[in-house]
Short mmCIF file of N, CA and C in Angstrom, two decimals:
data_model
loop_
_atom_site.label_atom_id
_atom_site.label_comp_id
_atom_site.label_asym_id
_atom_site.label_seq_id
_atom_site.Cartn_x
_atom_site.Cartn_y
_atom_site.Cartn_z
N UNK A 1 116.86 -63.28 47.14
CA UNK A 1 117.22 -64.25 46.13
C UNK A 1 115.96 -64.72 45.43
N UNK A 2 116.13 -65.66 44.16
CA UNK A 2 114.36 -65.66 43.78
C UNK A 2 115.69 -66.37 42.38
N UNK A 3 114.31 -67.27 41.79
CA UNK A 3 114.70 -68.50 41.13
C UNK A 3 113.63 -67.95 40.00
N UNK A 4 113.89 -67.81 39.10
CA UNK A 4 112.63 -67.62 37.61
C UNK A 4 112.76 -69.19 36.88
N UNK A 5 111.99 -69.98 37.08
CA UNK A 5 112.06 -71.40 36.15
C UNK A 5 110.81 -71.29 35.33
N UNK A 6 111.25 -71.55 33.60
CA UNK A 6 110.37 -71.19 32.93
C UNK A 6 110.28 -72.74 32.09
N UNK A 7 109.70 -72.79 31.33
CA UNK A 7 109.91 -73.77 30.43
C UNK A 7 110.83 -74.40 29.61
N UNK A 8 111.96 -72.92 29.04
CA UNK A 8 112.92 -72.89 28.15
C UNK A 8 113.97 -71.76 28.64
N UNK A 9 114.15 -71.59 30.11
CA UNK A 9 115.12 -70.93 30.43
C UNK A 9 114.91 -71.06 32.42
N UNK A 10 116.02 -71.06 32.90
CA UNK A 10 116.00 -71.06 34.76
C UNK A 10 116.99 -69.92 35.04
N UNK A 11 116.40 -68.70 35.36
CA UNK A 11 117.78 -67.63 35.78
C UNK A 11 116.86 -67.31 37.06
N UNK A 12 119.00 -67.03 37.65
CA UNK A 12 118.78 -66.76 39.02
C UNK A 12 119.08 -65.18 39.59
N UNK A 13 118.81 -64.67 40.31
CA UNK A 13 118.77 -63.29 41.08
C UNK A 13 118.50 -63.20 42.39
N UNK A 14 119.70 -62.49 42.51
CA UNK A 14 119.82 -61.61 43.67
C UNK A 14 119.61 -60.37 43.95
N UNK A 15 118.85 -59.47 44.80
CA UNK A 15 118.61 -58.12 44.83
C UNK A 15 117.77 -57.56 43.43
N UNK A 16 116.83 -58.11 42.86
CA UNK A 16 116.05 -57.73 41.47
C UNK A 16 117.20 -57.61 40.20
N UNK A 17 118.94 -58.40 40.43
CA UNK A 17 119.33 -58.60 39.34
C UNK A 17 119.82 -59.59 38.56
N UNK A 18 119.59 -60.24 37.97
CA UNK A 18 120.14 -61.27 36.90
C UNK A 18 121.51 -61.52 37.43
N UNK A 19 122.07 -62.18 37.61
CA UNK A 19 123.50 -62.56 37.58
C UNK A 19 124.10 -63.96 37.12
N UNK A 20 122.76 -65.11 36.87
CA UNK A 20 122.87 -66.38 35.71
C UNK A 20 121.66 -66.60 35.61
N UNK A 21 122.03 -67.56 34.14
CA UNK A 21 120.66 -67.81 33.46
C UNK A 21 120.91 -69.01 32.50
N UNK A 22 120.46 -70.51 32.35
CA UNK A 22 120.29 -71.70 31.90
C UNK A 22 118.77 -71.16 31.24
N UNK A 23 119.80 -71.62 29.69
CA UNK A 23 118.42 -71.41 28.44
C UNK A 23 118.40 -73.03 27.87
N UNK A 24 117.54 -73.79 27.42
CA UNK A 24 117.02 -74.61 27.11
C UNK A 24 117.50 -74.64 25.32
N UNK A 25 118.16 -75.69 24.98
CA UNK A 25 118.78 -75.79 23.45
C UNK A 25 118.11 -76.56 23.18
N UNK A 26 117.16 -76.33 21.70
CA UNK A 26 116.12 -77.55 21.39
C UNK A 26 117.58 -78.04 20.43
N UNK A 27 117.41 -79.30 20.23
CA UNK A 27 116.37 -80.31 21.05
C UNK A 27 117.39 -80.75 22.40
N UNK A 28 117.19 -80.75 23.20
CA UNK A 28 118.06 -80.71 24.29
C UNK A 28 117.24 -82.44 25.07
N UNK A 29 118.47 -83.03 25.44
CA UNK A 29 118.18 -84.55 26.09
C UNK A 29 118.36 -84.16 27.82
N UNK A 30 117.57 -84.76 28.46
CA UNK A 30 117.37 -84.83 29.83
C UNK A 30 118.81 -84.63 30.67
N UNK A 31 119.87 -84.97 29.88
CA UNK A 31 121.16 -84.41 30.34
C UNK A 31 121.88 -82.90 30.38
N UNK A 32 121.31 -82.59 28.99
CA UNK A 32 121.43 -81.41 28.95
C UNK A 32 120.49 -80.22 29.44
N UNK A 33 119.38 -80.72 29.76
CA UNK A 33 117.92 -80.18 30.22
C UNK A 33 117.38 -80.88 30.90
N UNK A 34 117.57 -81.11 32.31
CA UNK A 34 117.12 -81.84 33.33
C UNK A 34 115.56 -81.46 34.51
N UNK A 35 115.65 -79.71 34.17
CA UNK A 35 114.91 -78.96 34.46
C UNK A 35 113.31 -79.44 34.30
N UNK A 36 112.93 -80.43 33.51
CA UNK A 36 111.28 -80.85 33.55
C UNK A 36 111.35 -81.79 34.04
N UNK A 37 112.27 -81.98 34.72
CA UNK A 37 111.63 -83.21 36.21
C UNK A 37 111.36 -82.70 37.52
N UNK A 38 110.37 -83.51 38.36
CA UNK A 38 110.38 -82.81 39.45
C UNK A 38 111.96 -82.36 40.49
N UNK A 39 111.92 -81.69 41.21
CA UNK A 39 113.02 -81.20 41.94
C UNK A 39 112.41 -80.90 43.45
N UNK A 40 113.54 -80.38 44.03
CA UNK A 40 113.23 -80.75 45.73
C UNK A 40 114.29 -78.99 45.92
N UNK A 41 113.66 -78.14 46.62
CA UNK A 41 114.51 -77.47 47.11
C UNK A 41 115.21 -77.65 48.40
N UNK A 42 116.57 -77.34 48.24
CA UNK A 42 117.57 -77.72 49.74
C UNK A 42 118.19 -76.19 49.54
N UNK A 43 118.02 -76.71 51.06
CA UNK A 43 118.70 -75.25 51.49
C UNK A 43 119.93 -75.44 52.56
N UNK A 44 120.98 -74.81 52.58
CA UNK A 44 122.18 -75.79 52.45
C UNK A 44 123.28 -74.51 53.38
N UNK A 45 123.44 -75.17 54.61
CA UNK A 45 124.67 -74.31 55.10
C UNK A 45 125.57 -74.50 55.50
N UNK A 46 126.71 -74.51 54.61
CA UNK A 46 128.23 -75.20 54.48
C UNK A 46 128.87 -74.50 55.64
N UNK A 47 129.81 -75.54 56.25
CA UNK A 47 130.22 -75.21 57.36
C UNK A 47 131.77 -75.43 57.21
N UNK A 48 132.80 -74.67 57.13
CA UNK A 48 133.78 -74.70 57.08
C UNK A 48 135.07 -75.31 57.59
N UNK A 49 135.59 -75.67 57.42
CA UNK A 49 136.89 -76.43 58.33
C UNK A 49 138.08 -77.37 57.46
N UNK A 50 138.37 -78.08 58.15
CA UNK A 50 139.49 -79.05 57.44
C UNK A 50 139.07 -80.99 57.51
N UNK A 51 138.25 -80.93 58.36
CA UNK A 51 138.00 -82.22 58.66
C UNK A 51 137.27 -83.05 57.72
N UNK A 52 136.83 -83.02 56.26
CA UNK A 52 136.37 -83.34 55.13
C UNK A 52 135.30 -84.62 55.95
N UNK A 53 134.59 -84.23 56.82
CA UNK A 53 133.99 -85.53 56.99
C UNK A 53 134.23 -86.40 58.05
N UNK A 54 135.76 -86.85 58.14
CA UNK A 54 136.30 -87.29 58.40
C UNK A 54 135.90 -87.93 60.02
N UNK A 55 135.89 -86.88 60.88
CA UNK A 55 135.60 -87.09 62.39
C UNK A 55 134.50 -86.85 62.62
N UNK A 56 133.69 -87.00 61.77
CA UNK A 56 131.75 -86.81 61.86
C UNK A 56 131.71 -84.87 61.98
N UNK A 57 130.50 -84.74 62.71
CA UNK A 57 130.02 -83.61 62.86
C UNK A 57 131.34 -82.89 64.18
N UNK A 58 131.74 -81.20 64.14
CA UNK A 58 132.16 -80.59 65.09
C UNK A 58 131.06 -79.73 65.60
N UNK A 59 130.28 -80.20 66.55
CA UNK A 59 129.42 -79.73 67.47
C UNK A 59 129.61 -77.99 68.08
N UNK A 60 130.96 -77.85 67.97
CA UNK A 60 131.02 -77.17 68.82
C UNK A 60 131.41 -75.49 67.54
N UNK A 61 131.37 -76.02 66.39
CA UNK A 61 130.80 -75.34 65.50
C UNK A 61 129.89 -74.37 65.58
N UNK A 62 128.52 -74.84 66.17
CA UNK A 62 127.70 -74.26 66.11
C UNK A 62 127.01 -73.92 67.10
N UNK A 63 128.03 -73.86 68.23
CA UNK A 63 127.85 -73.48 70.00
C UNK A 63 127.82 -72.11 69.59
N UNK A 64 127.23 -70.92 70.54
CA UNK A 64 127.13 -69.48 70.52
C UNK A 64 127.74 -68.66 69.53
N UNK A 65 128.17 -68.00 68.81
CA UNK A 65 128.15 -67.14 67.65
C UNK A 65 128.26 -68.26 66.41
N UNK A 66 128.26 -69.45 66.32
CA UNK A 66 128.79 -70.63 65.47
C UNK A 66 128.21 -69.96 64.19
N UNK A 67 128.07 -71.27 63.29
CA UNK A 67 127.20 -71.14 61.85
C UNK A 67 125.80 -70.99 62.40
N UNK A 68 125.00 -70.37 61.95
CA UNK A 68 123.70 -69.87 61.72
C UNK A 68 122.76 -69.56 60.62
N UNK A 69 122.03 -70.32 60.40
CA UNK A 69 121.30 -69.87 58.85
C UNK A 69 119.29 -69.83 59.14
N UNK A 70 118.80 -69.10 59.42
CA UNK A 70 117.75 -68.51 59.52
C UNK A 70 116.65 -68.37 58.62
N UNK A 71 115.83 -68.50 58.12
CA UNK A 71 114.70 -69.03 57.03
C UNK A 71 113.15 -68.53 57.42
N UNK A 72 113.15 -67.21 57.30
CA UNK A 72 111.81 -66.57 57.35
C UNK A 72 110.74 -67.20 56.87
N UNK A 73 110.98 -67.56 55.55
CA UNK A 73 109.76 -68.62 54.70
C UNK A 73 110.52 -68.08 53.35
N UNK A 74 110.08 -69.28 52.58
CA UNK A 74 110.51 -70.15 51.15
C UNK A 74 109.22 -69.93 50.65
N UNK A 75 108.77 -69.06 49.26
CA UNK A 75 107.68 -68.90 48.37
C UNK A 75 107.76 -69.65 47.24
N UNK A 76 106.97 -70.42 47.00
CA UNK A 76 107.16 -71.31 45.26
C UNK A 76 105.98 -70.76 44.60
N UNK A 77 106.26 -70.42 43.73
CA UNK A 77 105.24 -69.78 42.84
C UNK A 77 105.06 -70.14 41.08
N UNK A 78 103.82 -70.36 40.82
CA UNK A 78 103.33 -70.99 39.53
C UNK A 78 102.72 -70.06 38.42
N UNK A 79 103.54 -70.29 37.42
CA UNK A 79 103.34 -69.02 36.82
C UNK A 79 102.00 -70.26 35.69
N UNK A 80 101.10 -69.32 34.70
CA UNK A 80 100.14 -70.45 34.06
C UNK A 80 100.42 -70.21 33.04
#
């Protein structure tokens, strides 16, 4: 996966291909172009069920084969 954020466009890819892309409309207001503020990456692993919340966390979710999400390392890179 890999994030291209440019000045006047943010497209995203998977496997070296394009599959979306947010272009920048001058004159575009912080609503419509939110992209030049700082940001925080999250990395996010939705866990499925019916309980919306409701009964807190199901622990047992993520007992032996459960949800699993694994994170080799995260590269941020600055283009000049």
């Amino acid at each position: 996966y890999a994030i291209d954020w440019t000045p006047d466009r943010v497209s995203f890819m998977c496997d070296d291909q394009k599959y979306h892309e947010f272009r920048k409309e001058s004159p575009a207001s912080w609503e419509a172009w939110p992209f030049d503020n700082p940001f925080h990456v999250i990395l996010n692993i939705a866990v499925g069920g019916d309980w919306g919340g409701q009964k807190g966390v199901d622990h047992a979710q993520f007992e032996g084969d459960g949800q699993v999400m694994e994170v080799s390392w995260v590269r941020v890179y600055k283009n000049h």
